[in-house]
mmCIF file of C-alpha atoms and ligand atoms in Angstrom:
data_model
loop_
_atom_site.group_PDB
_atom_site.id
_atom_site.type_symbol
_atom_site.label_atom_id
_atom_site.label_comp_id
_atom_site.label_asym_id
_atom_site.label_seq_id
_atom_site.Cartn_x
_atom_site.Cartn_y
_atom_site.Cartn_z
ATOM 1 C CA UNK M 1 4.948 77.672 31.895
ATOM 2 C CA UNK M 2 7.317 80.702 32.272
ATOM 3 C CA UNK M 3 10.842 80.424 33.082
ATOM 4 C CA UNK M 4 13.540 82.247 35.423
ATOM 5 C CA UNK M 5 13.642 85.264 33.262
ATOM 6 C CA UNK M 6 9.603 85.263 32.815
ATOM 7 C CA UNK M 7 9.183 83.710 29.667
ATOM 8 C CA UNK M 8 5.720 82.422 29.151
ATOM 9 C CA UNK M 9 6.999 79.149 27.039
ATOM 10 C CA UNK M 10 3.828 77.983 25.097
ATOM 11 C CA UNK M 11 5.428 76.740 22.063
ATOM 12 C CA UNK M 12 7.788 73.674 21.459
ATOM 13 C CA UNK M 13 8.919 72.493 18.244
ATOM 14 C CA UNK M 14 9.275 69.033 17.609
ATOM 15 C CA UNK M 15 11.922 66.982 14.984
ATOM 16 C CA UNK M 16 9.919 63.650 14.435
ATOM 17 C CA UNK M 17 13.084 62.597 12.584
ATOM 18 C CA UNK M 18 16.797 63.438 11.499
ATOM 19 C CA UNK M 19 16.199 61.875 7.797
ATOM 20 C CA UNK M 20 15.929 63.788 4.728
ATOM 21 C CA UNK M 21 15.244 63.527 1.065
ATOM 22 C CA UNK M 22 17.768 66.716 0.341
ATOM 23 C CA UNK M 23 21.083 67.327 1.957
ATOM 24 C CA UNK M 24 21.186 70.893 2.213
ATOM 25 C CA UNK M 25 24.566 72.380 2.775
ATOM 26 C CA UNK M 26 24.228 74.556 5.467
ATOM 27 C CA UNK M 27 22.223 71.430 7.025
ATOM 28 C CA UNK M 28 23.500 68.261 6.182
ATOM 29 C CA UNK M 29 27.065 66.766 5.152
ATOM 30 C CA UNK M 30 26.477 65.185 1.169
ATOM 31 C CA UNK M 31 27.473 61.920 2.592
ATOM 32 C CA UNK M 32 28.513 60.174 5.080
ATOM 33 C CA UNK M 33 25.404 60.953 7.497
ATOM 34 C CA UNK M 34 24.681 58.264 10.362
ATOM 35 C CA UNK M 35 21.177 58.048 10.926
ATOM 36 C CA UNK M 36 19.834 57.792 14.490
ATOM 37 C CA UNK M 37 18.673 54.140 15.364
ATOM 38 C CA UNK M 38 15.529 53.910 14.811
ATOM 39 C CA UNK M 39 15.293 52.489 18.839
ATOM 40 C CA UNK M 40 16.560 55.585 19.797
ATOM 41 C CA UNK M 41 14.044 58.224 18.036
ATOM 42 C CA UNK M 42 11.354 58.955 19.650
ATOM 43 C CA UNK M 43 8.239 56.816 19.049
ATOM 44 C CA UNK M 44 4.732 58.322 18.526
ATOM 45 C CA UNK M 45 3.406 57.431 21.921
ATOM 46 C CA UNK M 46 6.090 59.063 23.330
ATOM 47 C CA UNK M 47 5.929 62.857 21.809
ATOM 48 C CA UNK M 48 2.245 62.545 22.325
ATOM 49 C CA UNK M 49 2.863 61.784 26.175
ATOM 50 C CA UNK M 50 5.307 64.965 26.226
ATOM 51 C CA UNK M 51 3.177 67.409 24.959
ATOM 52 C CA UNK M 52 -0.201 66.256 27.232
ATOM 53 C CA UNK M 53 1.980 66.769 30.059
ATOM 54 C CA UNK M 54 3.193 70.178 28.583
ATOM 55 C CA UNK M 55 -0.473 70.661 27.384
ATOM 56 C CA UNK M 56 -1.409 70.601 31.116
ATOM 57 C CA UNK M 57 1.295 73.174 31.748
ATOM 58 C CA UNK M 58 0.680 75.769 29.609
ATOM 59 C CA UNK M 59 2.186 74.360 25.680
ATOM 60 C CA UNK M 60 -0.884 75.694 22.876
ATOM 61 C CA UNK M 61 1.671 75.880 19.935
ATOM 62 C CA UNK M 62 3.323 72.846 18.369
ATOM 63 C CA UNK M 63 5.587 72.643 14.943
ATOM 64 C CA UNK M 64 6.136 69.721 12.999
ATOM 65 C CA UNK M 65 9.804 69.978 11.733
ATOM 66 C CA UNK M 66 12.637 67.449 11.431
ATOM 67 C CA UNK M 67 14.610 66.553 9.198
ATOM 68 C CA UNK M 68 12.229 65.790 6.652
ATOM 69 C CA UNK M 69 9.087 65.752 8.514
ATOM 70 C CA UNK M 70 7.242 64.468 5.596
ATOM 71 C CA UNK M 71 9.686 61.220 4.655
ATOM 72 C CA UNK M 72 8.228 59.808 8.943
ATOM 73 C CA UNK M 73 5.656 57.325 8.094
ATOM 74 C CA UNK M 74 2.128 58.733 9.355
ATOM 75 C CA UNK M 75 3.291 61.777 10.356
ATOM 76 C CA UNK M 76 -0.036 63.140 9.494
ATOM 77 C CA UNK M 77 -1.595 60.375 12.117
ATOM 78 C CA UNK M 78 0.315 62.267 14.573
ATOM 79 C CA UNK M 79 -0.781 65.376 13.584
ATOM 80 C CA UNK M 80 -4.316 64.003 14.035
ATOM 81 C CA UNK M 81 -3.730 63.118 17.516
ATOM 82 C CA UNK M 82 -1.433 66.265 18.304
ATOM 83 C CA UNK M 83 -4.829 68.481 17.430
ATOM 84 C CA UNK M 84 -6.882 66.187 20.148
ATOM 85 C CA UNK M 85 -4.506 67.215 22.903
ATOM 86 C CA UNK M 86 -6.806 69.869 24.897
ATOM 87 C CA UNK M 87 -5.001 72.949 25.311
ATOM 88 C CA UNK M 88 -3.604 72.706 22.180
ATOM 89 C CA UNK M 89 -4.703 75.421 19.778
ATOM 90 C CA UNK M 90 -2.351 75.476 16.698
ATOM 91 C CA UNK M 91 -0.376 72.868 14.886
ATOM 92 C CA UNK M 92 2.168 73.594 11.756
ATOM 93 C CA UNK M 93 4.681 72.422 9.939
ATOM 94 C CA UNK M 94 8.000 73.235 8.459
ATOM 95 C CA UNK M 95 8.802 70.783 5.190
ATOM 96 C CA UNK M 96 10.865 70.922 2.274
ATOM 97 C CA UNK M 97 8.336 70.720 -0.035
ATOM 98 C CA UNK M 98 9.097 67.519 -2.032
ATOM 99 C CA UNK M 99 6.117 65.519 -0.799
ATOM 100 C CA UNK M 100 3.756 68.164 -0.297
ATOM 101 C CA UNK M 101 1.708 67.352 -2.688
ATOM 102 C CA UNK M 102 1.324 64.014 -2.382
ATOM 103 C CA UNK M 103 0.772 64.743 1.281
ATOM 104 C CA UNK M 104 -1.543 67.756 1.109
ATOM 105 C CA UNK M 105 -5.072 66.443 1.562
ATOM 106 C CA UNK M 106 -3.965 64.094 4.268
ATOM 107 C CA UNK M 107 -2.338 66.907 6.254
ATOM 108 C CA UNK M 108 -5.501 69.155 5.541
ATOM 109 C CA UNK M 109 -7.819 66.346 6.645
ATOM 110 C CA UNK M 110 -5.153 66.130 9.686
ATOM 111 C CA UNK M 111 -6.661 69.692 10.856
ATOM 112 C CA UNK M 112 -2.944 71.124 10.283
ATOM 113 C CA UNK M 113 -3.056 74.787 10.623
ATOM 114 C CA UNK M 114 -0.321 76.497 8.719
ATOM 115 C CA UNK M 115 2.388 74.958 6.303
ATOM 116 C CA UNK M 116 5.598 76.500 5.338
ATOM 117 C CA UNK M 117 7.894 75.005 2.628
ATOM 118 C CA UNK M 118 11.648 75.545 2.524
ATOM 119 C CA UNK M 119 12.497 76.713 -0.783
ATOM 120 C CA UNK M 120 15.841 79.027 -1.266
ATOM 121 C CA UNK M 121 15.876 79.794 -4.978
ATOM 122 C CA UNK M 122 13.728 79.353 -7.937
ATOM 123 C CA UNK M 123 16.796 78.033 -9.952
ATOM 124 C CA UNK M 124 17.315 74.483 -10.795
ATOM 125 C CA UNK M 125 21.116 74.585 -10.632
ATOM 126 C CA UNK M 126 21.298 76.661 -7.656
ATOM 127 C CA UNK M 127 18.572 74.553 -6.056
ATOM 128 C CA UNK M 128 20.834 71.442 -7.041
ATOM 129 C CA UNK M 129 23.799 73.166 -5.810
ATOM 130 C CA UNK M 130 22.414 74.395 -2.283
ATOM 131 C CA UNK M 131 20.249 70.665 -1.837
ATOM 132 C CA UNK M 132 22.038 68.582 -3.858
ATOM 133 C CA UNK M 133 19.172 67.017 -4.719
ATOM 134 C CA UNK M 134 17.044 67.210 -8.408
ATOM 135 C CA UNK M 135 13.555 68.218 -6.773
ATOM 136 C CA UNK M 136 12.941 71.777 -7.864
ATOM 137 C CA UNK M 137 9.601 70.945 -9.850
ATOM 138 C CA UNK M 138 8.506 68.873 -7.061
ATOM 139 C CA UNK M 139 8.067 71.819 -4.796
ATOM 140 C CA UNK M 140 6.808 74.227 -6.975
ATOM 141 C CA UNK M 141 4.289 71.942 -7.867
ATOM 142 C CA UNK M 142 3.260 71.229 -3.951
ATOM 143 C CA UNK M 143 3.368 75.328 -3.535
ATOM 144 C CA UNK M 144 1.236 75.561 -6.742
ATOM 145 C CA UNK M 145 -1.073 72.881 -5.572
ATOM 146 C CA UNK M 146 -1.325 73.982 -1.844
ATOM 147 C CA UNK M 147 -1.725 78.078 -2.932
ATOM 148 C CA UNK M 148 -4.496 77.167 -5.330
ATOM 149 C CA UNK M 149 -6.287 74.811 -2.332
ATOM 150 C CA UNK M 150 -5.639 77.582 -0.545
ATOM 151 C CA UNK M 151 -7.050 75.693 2.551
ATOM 152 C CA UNK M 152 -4.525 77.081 5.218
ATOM 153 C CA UNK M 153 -2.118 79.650 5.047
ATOM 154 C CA UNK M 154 1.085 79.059 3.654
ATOM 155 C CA UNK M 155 4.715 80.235 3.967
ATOM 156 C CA UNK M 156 7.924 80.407 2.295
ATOM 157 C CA UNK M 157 11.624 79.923 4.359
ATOM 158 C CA UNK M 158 14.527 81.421 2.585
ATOM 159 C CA UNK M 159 17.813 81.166 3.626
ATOM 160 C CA UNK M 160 20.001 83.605 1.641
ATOM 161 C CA UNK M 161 23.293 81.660 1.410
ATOM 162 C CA UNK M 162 25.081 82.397 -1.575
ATOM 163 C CA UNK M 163 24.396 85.713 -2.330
ATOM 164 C CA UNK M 164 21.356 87.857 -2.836
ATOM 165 C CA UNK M 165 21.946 87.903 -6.996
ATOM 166 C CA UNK M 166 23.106 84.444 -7.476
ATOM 167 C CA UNK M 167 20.320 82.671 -5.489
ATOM 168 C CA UNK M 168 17.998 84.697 -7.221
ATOM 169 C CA UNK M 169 16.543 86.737 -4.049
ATOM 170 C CA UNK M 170 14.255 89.200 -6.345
ATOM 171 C CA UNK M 171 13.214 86.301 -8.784
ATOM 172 C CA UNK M 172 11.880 84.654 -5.945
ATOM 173 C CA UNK M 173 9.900 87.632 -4.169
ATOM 174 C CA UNK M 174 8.717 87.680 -8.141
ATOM 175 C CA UNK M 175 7.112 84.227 -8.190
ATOM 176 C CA UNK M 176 5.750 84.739 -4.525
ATOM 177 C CA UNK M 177 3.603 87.806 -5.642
ATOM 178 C CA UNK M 178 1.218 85.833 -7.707
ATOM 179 C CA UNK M 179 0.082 84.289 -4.523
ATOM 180 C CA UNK M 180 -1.430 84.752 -1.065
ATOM 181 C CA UNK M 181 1.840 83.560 0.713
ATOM 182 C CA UNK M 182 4.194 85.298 3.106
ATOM 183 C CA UNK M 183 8.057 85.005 1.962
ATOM 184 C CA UNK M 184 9.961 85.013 4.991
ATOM 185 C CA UNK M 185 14.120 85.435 4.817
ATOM 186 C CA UNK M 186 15.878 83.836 7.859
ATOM 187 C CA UNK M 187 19.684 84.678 8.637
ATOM 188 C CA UNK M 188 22.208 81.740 8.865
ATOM 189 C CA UNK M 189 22.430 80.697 12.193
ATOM 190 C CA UNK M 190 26.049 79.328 13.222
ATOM 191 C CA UNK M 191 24.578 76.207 13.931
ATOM 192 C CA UNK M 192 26.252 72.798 12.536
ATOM 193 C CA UNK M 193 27.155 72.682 9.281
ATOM 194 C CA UNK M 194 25.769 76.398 8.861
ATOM 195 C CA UNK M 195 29.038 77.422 10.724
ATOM 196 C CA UNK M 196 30.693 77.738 7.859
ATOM 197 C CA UNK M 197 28.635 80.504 6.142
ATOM 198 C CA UNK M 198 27.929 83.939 6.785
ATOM 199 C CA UNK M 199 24.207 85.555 6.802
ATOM 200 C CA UNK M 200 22.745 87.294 5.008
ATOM 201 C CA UNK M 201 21.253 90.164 6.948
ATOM 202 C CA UNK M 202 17.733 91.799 7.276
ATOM 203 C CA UNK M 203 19.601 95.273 6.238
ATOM 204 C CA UNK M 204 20.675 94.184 3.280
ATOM 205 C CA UNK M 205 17.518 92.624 1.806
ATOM 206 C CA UNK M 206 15.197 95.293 3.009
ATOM 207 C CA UNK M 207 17.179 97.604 0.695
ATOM 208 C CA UNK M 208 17.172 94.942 -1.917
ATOM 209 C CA UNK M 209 13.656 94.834 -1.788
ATOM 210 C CA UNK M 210 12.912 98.571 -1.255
ATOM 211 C CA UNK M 211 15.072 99.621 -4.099
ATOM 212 C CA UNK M 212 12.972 97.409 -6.201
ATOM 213 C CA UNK M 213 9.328 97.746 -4.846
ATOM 214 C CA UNK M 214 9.296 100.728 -2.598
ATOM 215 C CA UNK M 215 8.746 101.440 0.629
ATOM 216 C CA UNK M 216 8.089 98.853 3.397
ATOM 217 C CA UNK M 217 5.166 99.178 6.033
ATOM 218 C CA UNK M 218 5.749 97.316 9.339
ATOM 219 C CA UNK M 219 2.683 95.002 9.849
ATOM 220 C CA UNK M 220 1.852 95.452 12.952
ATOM 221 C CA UNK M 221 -0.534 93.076 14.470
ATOM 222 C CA UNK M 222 0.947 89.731 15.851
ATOM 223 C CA UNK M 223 1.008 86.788 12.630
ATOM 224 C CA UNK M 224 2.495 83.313 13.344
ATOM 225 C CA UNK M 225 4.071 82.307 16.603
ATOM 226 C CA UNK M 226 7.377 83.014 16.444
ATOM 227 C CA UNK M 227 9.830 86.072 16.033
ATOM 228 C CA UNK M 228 9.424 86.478 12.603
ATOM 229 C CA UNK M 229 8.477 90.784 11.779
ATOM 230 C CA UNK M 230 6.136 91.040 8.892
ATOM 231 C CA UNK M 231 6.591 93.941 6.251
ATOM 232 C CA UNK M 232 4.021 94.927 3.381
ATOM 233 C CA UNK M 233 5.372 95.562 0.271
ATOM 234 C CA UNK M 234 3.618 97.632 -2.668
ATOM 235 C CA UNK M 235 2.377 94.797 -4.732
ATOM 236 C CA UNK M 236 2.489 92.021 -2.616
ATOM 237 C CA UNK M 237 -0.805 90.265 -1.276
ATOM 238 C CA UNK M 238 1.172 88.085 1.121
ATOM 239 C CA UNK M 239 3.489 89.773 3.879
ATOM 240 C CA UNK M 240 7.723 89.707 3.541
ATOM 241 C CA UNK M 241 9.045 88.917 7.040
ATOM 242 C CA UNK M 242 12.469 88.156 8.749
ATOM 243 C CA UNK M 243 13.378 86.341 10.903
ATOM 244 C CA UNK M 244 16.772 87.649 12.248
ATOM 245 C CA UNK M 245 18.439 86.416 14.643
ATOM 246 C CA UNK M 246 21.928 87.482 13.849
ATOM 247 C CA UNK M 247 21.506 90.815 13.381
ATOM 248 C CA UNK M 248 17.964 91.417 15.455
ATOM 249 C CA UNK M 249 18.353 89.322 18.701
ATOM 250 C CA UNK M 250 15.184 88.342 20.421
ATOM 251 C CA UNK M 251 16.271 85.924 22.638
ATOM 252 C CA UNK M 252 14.270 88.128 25.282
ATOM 253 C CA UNK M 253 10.894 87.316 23.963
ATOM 254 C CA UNK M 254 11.493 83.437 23.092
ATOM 255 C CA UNK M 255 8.449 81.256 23.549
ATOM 256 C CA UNK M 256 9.800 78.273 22.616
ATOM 257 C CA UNK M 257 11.620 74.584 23.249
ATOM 258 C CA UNK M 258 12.410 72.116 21.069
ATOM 259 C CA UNK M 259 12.398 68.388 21.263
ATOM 260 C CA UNK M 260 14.953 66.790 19.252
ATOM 261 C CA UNK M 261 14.275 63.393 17.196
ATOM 262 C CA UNK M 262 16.158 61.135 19.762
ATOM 263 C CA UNK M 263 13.784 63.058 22.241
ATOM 264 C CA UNK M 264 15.996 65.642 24.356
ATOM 265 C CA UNK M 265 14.018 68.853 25.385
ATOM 266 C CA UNK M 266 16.162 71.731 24.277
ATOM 267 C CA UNK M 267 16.224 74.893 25.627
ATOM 268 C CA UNK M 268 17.750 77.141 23.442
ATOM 269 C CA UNK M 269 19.101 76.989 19.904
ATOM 270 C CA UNK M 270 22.551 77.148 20.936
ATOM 271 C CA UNK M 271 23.194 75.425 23.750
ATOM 272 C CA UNK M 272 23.085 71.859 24.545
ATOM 273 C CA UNK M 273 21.062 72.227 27.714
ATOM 274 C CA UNK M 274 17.626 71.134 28.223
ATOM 275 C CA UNK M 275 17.341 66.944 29.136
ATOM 276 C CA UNK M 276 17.181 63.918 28.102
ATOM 277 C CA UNK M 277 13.669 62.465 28.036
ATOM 278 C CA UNK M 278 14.103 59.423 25.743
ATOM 279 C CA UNK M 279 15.756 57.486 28.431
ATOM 280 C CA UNK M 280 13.245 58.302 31.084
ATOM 281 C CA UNK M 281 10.250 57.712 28.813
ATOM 282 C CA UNK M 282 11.889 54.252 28.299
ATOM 283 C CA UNK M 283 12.207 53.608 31.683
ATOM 284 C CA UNK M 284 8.933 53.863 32.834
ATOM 285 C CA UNK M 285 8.900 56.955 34.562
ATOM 286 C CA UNK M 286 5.483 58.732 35.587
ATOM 287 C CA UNK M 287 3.796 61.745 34.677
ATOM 288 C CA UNK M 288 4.450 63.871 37.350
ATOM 289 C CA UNK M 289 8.377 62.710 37.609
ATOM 290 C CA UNK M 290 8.325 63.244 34.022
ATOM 291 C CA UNK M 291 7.028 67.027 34.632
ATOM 292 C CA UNK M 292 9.428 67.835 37.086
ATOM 293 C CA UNK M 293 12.371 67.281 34.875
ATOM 294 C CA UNK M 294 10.804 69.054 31.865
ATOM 295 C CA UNK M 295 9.656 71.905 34.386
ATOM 296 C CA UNK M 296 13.420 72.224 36.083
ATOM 297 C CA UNK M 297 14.933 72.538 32.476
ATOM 298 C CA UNK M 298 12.464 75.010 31.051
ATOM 299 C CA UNK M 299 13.260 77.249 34.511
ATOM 300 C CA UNK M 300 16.737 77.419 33.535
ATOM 301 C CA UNK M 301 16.154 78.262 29.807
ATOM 302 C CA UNK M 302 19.448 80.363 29.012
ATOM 303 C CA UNK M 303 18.814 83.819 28.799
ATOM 304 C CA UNK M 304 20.365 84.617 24.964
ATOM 305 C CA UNK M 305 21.973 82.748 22.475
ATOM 306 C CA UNK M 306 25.941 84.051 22.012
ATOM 307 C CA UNK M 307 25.815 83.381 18.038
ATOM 308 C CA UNK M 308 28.341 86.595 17.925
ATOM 309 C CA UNK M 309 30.740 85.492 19.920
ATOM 310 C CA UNK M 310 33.854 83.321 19.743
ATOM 311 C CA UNK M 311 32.705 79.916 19.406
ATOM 312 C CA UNK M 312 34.098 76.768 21.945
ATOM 313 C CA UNK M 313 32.306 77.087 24.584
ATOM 314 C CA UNK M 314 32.099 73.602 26.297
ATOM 315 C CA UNK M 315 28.355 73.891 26.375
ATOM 316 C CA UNK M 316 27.578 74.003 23.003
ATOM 317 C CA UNK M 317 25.098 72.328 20.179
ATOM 318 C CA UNK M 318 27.273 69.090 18.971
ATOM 319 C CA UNK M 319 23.660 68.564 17.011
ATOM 320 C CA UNK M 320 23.400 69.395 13.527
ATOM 321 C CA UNK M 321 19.783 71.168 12.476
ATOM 322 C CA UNK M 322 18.443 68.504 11.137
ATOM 323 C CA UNK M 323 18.575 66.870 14.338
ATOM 324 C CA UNK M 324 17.211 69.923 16.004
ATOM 325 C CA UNK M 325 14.622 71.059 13.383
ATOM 326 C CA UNK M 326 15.342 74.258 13.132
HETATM 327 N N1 SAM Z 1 13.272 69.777 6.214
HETATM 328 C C1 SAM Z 1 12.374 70.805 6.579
HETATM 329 C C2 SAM Z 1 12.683 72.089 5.828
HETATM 330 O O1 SAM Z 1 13.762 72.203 5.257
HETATM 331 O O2 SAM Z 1 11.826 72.964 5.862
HETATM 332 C C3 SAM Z 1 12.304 71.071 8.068
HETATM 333 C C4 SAM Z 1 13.595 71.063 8.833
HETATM 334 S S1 SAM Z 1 14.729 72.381 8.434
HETATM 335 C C5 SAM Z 1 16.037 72.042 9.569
HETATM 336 C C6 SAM Z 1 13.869 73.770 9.118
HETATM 337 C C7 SAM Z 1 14.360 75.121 8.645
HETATM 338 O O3 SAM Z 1 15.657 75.359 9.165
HETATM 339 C C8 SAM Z 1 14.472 75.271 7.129
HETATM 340 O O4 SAM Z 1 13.711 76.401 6.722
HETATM 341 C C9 SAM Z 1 15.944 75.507 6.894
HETATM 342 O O5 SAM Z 1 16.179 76.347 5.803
HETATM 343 C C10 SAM Z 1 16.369 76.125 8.207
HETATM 344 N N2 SAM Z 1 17.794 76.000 8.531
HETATM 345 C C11 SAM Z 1 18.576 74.911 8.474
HETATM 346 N N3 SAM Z 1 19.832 75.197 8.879
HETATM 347 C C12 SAM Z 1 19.839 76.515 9.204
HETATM 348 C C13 SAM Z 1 20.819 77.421 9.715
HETATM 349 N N4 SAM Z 1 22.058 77.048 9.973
HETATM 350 N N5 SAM Z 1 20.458 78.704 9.948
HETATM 351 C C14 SAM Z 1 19.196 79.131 9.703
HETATM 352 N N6 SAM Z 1 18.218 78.324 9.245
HETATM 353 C C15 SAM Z 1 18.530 77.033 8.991
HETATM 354 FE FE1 SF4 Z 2 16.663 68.545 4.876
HETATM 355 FE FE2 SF4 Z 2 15.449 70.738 5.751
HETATM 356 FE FE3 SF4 Z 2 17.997 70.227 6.405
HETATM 357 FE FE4 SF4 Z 2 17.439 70.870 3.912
HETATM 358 S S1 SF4 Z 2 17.144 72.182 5.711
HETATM 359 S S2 SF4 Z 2 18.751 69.147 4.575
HETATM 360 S S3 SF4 Z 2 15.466 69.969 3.646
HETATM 361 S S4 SF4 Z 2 16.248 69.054 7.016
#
């Protein structure tokens, strides 16, 4: 699949659900959240019928996000069936870490190829303050568990939010080295609730970290599927990346579309464009109908995301992240 700027799309990220177990501030309000009806997120039949169809077209790269990917019953059933599509060649997932270890086995037994786990600080009353939530020793012990498995490779998100110092940036980078893992730092995105905070940006933490370990070496060869650019860092066994799109644009080498839990193919990050499949799915529409539509959106993937611009434009995201999955 490649669209009107010549995109090869081969990679489409997939919320199985808006519902968490944390309410992250830059993600989700404390309170007050209205789940989607359950009749309205899409069912398990459905995403696998999406992606054969995309399969067919060119899609090898799928990521398990959500919401809390890991709080969907049998999530790792899908998974199962996800790696059965042919043409797929690589399935991961993005979770906050609370039930990975609970989960682990399952998902390895799944044939899941990568996880990453969300984790932002190793302090409790940070971590309490940025999820709200009490579940610090939960993930460390599912990062524990799944480095010492060591059965897939595994990644850490970090969203600097409040501060290199307070959230501990260096602390973190600390705990990472006793592992195999890559540490990857991800700029706020003005996207829903993360509107109201300002990033964080690659600049800064490279001289954070080169201040305090030396030198960085770009890593050259490609690692993951997305945008992220790897670094090594004197010490370090696993890579330091970013992933910046405030400051480092790369809206002209996007590979990817999302499909939102309520089941709307999404274009880009920013915009509400893409379409509504849920309602066609439910109709009864058939496969090649179905391609069409998905084709005629992906064509007319917008070209860049505006992030740095005045917001208000008519066109864009009302969804919050959790609804997109990041
Ligand atoms: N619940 C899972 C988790 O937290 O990993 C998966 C969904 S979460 C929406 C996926 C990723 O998006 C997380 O790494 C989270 O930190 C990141 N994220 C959420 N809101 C963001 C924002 N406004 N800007 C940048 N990243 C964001
Ligand atoms: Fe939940 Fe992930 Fe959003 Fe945090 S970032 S509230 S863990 S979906």
């Amino acid at each position: 699949m490649t669209d009107n700027q010549g995109r090869t799309i081969d990679y489409l990220r997939i919320s199985v659900t808006d519902r968490c177990n944390l309410r992250c501030v830059y993600c989700m309000p404390e309170e007050g959240t209205e789940n989607i009806p359950h009749d309205r997120i899409m069912t398990y039949d459905e995403i696998l019928r999406v992606c054969r169809i995309l399969a067919e077209h060119g899609l090898e790269k799928i990521k398990i996000t959500g919401g809390e990917p890991l709080v969907r019953k049998d999530v790792v059933w899908l998974i199962k069936e996800l790696k059965k599509i042919p043409g797929i060649i690589n399935v991961t997932i993005t979770t906050n870490g609370v039930l990975l270890k609970e989960q682990y086995e399952a998902l390895i037994e799944a044939g899941i190829d990568a996880i990453t786990v969300s984790l932002d600080t190793l302090d409790p009353e940070i971590y309490r303050q940025i999820t709200r939530r009490d579940e610090l020793s939960h993930v460390l012990e599912g990062i524990r568990y799944a480095a010492e498995q060591g059965k897939v490779r595994l990644k850490i998100n970090c969203v600097p939010v409040l501060g290199t110092k307070k959230q501990g940036i260096l602390e973190l980078m600390e705990h990472i080295r006793q592992y195999d893992i890559d540490l990857r730092f991800i700029e706020m995105m003005p996207i829903g609730l993360g509107k109201q905070f300002h990033f964080v940006s690659e600049d800064v933490l490279r001289r954070l970290i080169e201040d305090t370990y030396g030198e960085m070496t770009l890593y050259c060869e490609k690692r993951g599927n997305g945008p992220c650019r790897y670094y090594d860092v004197p010490g370090f066994t696993g890579k330091i990346g970013f992933i910046s799109a405030m400051s480092h644009k790369f809206c002209h080498e996007c590979n990817r579309v999302r499909l939102t839990a309520d089941g709307f193919l999404k274009t880009c990050l920013q915009y509400d464009c893409g379409v509504a499949l849920k309602p066609a799915l439910s109709e009864g529409i058939s496969d090649d109908k179905l391609w069409k539509m998905m084709e005629e959106a992906i064509l007319h993937k917008p070209q860049a995301h505006h992030f740095e611009e005045e917001k208000g434009a008519a066109e864009d995201e009302e969804r919050g992240m959790s609804q997109i999955g990041g």
